[in-house]
PDB file of C-alpha atoms and ligand atoms in Angstrom:
ATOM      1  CA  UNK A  65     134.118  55.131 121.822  1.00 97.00           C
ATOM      2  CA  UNK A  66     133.730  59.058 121.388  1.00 98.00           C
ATOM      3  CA  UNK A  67     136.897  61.327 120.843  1.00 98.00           C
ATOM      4  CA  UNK A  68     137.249  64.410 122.684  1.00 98.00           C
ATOM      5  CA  UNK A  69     140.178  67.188 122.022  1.00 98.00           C
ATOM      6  CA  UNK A  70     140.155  69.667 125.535  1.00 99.00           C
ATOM      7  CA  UNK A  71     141.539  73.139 125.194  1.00 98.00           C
ATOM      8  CA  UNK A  72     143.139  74.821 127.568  1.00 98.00           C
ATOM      9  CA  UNK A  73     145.290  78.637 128.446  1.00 98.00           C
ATOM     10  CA  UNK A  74     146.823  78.155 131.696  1.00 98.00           C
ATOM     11  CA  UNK A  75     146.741  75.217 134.370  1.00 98.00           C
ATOM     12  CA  UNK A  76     144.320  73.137 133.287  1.00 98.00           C
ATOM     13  CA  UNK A  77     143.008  71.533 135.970  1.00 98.00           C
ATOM     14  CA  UNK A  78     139.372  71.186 134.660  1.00 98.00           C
ATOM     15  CA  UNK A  79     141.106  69.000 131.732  1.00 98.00           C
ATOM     16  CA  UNK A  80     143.122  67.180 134.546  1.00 98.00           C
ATOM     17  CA  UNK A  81     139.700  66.512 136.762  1.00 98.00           C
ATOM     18  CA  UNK A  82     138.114  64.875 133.268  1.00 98.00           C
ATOM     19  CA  UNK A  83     141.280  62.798 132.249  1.00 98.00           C
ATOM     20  CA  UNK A  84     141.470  61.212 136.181  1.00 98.00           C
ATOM     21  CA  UNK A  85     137.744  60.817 135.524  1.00 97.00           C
ATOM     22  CA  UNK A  86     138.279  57.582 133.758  1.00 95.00           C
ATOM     23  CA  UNK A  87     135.774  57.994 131.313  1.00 97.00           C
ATOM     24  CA  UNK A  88     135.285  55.773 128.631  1.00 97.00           C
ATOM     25  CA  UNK A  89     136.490  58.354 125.753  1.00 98.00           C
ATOM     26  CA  UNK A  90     139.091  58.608 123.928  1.00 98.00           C
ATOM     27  CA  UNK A  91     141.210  62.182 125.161  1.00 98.00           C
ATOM     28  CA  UNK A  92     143.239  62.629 121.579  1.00 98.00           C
ATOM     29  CA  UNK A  93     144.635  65.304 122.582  1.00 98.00           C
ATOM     30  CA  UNK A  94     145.402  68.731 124.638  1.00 98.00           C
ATOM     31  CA  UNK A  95     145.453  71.561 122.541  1.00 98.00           C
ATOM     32  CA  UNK A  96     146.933  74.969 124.419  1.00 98.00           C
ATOM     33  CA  UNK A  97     147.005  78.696 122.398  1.00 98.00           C
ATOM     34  CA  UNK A  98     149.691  79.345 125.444  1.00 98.00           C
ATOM     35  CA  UNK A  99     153.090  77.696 125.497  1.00 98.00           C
ATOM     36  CA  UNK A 100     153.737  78.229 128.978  1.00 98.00           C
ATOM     37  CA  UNK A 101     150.709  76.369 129.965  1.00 98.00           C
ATOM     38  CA  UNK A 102     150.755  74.414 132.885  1.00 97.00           C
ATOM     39  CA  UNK A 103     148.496  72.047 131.950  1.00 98.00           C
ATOM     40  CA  UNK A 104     150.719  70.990 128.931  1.00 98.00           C
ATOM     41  CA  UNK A 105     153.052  69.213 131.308  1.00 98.00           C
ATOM     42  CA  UNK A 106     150.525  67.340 132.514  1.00 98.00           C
ATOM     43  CA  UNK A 107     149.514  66.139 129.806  1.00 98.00           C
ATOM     44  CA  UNK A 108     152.448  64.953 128.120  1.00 98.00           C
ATOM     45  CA  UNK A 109     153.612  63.191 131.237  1.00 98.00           C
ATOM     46  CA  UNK A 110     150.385  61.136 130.931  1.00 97.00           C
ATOM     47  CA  UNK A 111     150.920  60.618 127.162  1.00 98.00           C
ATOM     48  CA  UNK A 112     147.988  62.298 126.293  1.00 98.00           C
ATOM     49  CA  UNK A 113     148.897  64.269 122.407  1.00 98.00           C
ATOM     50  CA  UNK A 114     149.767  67.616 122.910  1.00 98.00           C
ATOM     51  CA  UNK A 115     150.051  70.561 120.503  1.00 98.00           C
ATOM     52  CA  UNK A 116     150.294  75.055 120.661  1.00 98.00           C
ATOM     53  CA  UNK A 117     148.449  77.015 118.893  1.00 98.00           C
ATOM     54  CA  UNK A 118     150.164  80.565 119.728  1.00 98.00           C
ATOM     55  CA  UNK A 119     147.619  83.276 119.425  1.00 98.00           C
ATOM     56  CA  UNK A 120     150.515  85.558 119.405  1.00 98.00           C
ATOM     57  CA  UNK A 121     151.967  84.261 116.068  1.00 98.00           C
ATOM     58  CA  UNK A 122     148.810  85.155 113.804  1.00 98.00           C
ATOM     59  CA  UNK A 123     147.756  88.672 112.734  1.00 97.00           C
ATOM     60  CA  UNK A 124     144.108  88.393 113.366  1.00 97.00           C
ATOM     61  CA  UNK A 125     141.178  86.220 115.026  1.00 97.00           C
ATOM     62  CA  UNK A 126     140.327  84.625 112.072  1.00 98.00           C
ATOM     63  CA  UNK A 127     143.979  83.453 110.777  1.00 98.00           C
ATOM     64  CA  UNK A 128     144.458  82.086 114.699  1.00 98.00           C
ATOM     65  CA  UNK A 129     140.803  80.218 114.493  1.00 98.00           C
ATOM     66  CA  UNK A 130     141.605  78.461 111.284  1.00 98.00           C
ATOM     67  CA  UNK A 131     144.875  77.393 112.104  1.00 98.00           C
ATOM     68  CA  UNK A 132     143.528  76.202 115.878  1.00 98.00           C
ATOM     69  CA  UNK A 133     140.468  74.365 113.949  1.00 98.00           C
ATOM     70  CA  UNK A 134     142.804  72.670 111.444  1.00 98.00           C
ATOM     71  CA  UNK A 135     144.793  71.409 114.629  1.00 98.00           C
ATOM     72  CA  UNK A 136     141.894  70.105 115.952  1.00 98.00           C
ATOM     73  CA  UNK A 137     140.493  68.515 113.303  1.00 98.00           C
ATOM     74  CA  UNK A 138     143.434  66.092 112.862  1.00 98.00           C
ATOM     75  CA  UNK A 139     142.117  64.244 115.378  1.00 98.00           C
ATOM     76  CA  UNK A 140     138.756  64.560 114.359  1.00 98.00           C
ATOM     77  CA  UNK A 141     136.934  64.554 117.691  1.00 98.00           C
ATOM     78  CA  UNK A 142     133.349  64.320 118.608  1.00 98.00           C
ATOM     79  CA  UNK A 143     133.505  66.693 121.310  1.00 98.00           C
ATOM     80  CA  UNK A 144     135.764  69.800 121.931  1.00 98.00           C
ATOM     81  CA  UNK A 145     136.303  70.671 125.410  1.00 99.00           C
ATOM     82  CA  UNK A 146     137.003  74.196 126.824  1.00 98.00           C
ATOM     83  CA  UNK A 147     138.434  73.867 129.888  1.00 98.00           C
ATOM     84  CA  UNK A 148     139.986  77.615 130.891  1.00 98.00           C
ATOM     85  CA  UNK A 149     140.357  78.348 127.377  1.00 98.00           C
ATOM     86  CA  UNK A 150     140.446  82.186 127.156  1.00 96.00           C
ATOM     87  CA  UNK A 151     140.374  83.509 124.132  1.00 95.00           C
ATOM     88  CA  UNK A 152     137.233  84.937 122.142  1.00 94.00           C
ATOM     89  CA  UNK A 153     136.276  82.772 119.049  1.00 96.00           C
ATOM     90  CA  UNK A 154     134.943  83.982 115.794  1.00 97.00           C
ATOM     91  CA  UNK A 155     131.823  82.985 114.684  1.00 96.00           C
ATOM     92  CA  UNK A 156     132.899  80.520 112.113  1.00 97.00           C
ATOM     93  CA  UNK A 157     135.219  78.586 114.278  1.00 98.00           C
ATOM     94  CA  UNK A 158     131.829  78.335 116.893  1.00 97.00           C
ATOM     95  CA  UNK A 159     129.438  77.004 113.644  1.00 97.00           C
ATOM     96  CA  UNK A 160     131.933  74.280 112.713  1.00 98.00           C
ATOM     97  CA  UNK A 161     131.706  72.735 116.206  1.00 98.00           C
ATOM     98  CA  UNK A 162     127.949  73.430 116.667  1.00 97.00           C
ATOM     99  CA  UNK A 163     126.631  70.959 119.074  1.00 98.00           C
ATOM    100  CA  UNK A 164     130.383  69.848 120.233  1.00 98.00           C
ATOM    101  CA  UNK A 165     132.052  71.804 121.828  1.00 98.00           C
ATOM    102  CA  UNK A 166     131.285  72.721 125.629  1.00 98.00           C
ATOM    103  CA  UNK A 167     132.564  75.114 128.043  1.00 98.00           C
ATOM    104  CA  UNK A 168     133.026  75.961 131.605  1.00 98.00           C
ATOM    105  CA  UNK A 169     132.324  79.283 132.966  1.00 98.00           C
ATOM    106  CA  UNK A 170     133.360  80.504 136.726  1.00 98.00           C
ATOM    107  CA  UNK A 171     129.616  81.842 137.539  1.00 98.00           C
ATOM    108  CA  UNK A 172     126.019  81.139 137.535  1.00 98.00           C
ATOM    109  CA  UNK A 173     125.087  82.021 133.948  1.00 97.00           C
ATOM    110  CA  UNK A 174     123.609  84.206 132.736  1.00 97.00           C
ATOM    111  CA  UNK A 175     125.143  85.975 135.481  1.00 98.00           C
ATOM    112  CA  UNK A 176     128.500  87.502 135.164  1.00 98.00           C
ATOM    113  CA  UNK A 177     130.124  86.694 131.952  1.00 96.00           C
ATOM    114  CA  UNK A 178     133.165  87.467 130.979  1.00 96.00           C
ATOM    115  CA  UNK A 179     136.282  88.251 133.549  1.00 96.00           C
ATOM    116  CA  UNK A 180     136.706  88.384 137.173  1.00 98.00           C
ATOM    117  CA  UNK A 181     133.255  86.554 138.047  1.00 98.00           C
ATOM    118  CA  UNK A 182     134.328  86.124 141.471  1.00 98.00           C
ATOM    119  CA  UNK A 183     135.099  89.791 142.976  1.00 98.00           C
ATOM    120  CA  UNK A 184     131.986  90.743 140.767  1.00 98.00           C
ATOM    121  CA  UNK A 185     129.869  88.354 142.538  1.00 98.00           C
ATOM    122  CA  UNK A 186     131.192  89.432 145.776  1.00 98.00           C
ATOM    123  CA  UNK A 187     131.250  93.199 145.138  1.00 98.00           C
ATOM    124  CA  UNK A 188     127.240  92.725 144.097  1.00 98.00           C
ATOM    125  CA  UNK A 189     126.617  90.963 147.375  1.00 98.00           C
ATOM    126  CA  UNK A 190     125.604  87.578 146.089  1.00 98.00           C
ATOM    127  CA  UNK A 191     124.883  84.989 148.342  1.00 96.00           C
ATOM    128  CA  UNK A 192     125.282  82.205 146.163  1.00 96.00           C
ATOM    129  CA  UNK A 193     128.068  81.615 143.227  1.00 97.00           C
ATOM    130  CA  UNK A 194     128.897  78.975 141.264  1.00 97.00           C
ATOM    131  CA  UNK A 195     129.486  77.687 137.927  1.00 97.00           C
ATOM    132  CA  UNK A 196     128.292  76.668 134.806  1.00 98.00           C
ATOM    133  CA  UNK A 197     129.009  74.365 131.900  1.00 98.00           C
ATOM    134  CA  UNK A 198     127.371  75.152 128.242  1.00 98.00           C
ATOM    135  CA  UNK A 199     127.300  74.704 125.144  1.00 98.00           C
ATOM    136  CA  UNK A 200     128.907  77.026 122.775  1.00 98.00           C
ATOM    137  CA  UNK A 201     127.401  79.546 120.471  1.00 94.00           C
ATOM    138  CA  UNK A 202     128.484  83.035 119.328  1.00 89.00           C
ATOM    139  CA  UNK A 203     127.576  85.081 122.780  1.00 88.00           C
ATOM    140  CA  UNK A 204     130.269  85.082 125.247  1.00 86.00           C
ATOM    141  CA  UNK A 205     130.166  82.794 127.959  1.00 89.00           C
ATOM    142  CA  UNK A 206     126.334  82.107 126.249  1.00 90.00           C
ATOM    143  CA  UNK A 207     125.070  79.112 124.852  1.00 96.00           C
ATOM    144  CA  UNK A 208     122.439  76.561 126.438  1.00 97.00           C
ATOM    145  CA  UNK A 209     123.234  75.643 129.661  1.00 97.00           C
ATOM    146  CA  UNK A 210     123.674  72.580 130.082  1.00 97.00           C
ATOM    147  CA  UNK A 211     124.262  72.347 134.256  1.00 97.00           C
ATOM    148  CA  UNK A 212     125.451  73.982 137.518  1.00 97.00           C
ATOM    149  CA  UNK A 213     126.777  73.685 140.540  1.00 96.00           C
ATOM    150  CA  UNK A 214     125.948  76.724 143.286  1.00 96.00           C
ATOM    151  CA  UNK A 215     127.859  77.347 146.263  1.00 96.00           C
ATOM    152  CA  UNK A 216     127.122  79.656 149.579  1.00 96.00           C
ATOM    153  CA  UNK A 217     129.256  83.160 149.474  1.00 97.00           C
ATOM    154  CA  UNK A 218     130.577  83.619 152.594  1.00 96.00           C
ATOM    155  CA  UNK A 219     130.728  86.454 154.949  1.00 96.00           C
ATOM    156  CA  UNK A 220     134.515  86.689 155.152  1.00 96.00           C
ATOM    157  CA  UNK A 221     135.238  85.243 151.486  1.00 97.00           C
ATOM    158  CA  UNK A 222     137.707  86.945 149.213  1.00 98.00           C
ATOM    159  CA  UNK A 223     138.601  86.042 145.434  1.00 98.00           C
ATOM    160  CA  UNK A 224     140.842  83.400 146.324  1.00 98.00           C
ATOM    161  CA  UNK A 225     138.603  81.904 148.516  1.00 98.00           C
ATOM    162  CA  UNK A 226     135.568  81.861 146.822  1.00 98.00           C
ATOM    163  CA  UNK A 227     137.109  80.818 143.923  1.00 98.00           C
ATOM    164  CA  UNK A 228     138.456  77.566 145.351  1.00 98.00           C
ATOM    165  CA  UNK A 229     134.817  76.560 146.743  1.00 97.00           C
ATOM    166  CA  UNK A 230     133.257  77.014 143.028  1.00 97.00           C
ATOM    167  CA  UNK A 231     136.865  75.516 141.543  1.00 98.00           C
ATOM    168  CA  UNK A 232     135.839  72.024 143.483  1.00 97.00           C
ATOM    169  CA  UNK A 233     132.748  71.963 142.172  1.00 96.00           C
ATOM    170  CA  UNK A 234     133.834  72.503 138.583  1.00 97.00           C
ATOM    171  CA  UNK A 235     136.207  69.512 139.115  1.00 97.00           C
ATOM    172  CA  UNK A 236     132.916  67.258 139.740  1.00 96.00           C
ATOM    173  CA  UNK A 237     130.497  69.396 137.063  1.00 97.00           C
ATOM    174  CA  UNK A 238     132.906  68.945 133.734  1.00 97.00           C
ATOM    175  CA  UNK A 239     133.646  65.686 134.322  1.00 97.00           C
ATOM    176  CA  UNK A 240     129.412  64.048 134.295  1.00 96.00           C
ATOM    177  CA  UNK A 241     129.045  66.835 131.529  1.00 97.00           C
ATOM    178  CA  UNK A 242     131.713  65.361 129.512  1.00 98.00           C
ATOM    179  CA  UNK A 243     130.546  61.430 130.271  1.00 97.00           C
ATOM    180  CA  UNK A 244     126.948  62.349 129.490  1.00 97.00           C
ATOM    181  CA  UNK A 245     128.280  63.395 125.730  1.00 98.00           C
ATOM    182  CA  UNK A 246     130.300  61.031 125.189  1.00 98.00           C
ATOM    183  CA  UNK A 247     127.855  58.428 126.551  1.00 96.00           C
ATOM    184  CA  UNK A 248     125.497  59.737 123.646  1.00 96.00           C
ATOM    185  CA  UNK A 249     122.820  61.119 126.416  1.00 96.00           C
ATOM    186  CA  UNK A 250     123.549  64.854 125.799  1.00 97.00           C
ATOM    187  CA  UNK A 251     123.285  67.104 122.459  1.00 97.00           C
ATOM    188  CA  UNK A 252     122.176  70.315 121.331  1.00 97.00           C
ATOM    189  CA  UNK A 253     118.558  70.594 120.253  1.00 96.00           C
ATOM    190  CA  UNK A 254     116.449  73.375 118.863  1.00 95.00           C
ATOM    191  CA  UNK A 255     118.553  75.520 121.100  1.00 95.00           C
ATOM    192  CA  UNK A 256     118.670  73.335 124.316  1.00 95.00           C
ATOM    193  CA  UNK A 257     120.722  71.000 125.945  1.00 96.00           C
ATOM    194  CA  UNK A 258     118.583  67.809 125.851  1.00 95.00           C
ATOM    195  CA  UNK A 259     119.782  64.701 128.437  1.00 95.00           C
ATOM    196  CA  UNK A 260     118.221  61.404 127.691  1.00 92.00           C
ATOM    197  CA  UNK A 261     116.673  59.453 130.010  1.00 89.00           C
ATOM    198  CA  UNK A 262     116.641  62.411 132.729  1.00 86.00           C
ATOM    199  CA  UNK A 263     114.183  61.931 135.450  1.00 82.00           C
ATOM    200  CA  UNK A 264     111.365  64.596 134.974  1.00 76.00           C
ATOM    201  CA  UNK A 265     112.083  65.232 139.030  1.00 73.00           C
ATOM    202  CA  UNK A 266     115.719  65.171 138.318  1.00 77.00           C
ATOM    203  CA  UNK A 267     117.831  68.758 138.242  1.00 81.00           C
ATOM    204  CA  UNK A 268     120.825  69.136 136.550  1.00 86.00           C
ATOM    205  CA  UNK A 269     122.200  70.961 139.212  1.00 85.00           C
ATOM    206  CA  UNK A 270     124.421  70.384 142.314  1.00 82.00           C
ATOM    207  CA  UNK A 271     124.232  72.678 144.863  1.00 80.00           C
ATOM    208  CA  UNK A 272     126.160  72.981 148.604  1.00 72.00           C
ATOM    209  CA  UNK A 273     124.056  73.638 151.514  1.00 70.00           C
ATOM    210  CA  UNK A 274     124.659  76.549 153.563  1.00 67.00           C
ATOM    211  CA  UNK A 275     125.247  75.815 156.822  1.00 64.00           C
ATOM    212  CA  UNK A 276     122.400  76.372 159.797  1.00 66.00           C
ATOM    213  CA  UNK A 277     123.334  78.598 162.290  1.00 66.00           C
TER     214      UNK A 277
HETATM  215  C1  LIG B 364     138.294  77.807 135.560  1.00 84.08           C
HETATM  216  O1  LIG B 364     137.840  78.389 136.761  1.00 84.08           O
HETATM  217  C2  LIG B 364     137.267  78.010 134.458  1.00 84.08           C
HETATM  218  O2  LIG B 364     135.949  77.933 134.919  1.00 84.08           O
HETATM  219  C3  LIG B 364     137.611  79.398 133.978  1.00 84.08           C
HETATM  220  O3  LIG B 364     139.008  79.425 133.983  1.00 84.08           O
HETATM  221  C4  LIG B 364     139.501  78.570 135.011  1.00 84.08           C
HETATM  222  C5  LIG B 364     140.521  77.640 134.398  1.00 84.08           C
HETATM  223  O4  LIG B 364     141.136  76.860 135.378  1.00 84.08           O
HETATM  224  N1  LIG B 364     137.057  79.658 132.664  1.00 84.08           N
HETATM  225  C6  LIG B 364     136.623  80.850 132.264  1.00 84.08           C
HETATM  226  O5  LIG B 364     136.700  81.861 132.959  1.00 84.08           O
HETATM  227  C7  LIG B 364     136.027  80.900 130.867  1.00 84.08           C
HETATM  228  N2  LIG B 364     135.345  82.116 130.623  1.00 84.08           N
HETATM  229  P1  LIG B 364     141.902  75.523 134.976  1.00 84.08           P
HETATM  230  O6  LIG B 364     142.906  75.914 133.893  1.00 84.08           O
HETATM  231  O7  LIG B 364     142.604  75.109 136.239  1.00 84.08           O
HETATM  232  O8  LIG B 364     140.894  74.536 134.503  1.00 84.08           O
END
């Protein structure tokens, strides 16, 4: 059975929609560079290993990325999760997990990286949002996707709205992500994200139909 370690900064309920999942991996453990995060809780309560990796305590990127990788490699996982894990990593701390470590990203990449995807998208006058999970390289937020999930942008939507609609579908996206690794169907190759046994017709995508008026 594959081992996964999920990072998270604040609520973590990305990590919570792929632990209820009931995947057949083995979660070692929750690893937060936030104390306060909510997500923590969670995961103790369900006995899941946790452990803090204050950015705040190291003087530089590269001192916090060593000390976060050495965490993480006590329980030498086969996959590292980001789920909301919001902090830039240095480009040594992305080689050692090359082709292993995944992330989630609040828009359609290559679309609005970065912060704030949400009022961006709405200030540009998208019609469609959404989000996408990749795998990690050196770019921000880059990385081969790997698949997304699009939802309408509605007339009247704020922030807070249209983030919830794209939040549900993350909740369904990082979960089949995660079970196609750790099912030994998805990996990094020449630069893409390669599923086994995909359907030539099938998309990698889900997507929510607007509604007819
Ligand atoms: C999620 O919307 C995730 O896509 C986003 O942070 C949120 C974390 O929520 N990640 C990024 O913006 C990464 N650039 P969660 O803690 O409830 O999973």
């Amino acid at each position: 059975m594959k081992s996964v370690v999920i990072l998270i900064s604040g609520r973590g309920s990305n990590m919570r929609s792929i632990v209820e999942a009931g995947l057949d991996a083995d979660i070692r453990a929750v690893i937060s560079n936030r104390p306060d995060a909510g997500g923590l809780i969670y995961a103790r309560d369900r006995g899941i290993a946790t452990a803090v990796v204050d950015h705040r305590e190291f003087p530089d990127r590269e001192r916090f990325d060593r000390a976060l990788a050495a965490e993480i490699d006590r329980h030498a996982p086969d996959l590292v999760v980001l789920a909301g894990f919001m902090r830039i990593l240095t480009p040594g701390f992305v080689a050692r997990y090359d082709g292993r470590m995944i992330n989630i990203h609040p828009s359609l990449l290559p679309a609005f990286a970065g912060l704030d995807t949400h009022r961006r998208a709405i200030e540009s006058g998208c019609r469609i949002a959404g989000v996408t999970v990749h795998f990690v390289t050196g770019e921000l937020d880059g990385g081969p996707i790997i698949a997304q999930a699009a939802v309408p942008v509605l007339a009247d939507d704020d922030e807070t709205t249209l983030a919830a609609r794209v939040l549900a579908q993350e909740h369904l996206l990082y979960p089949q992500v995660v079970r196609w690794f750790v099912s030994g169907r998805l990996a990094l190759r020449d630069g893409r994200a390669v599923l086994a046994g995909e359907r030539a017709d099938g998309a990698r995508a889900l997507s929510v139909p607007v509604a007819d008026e």
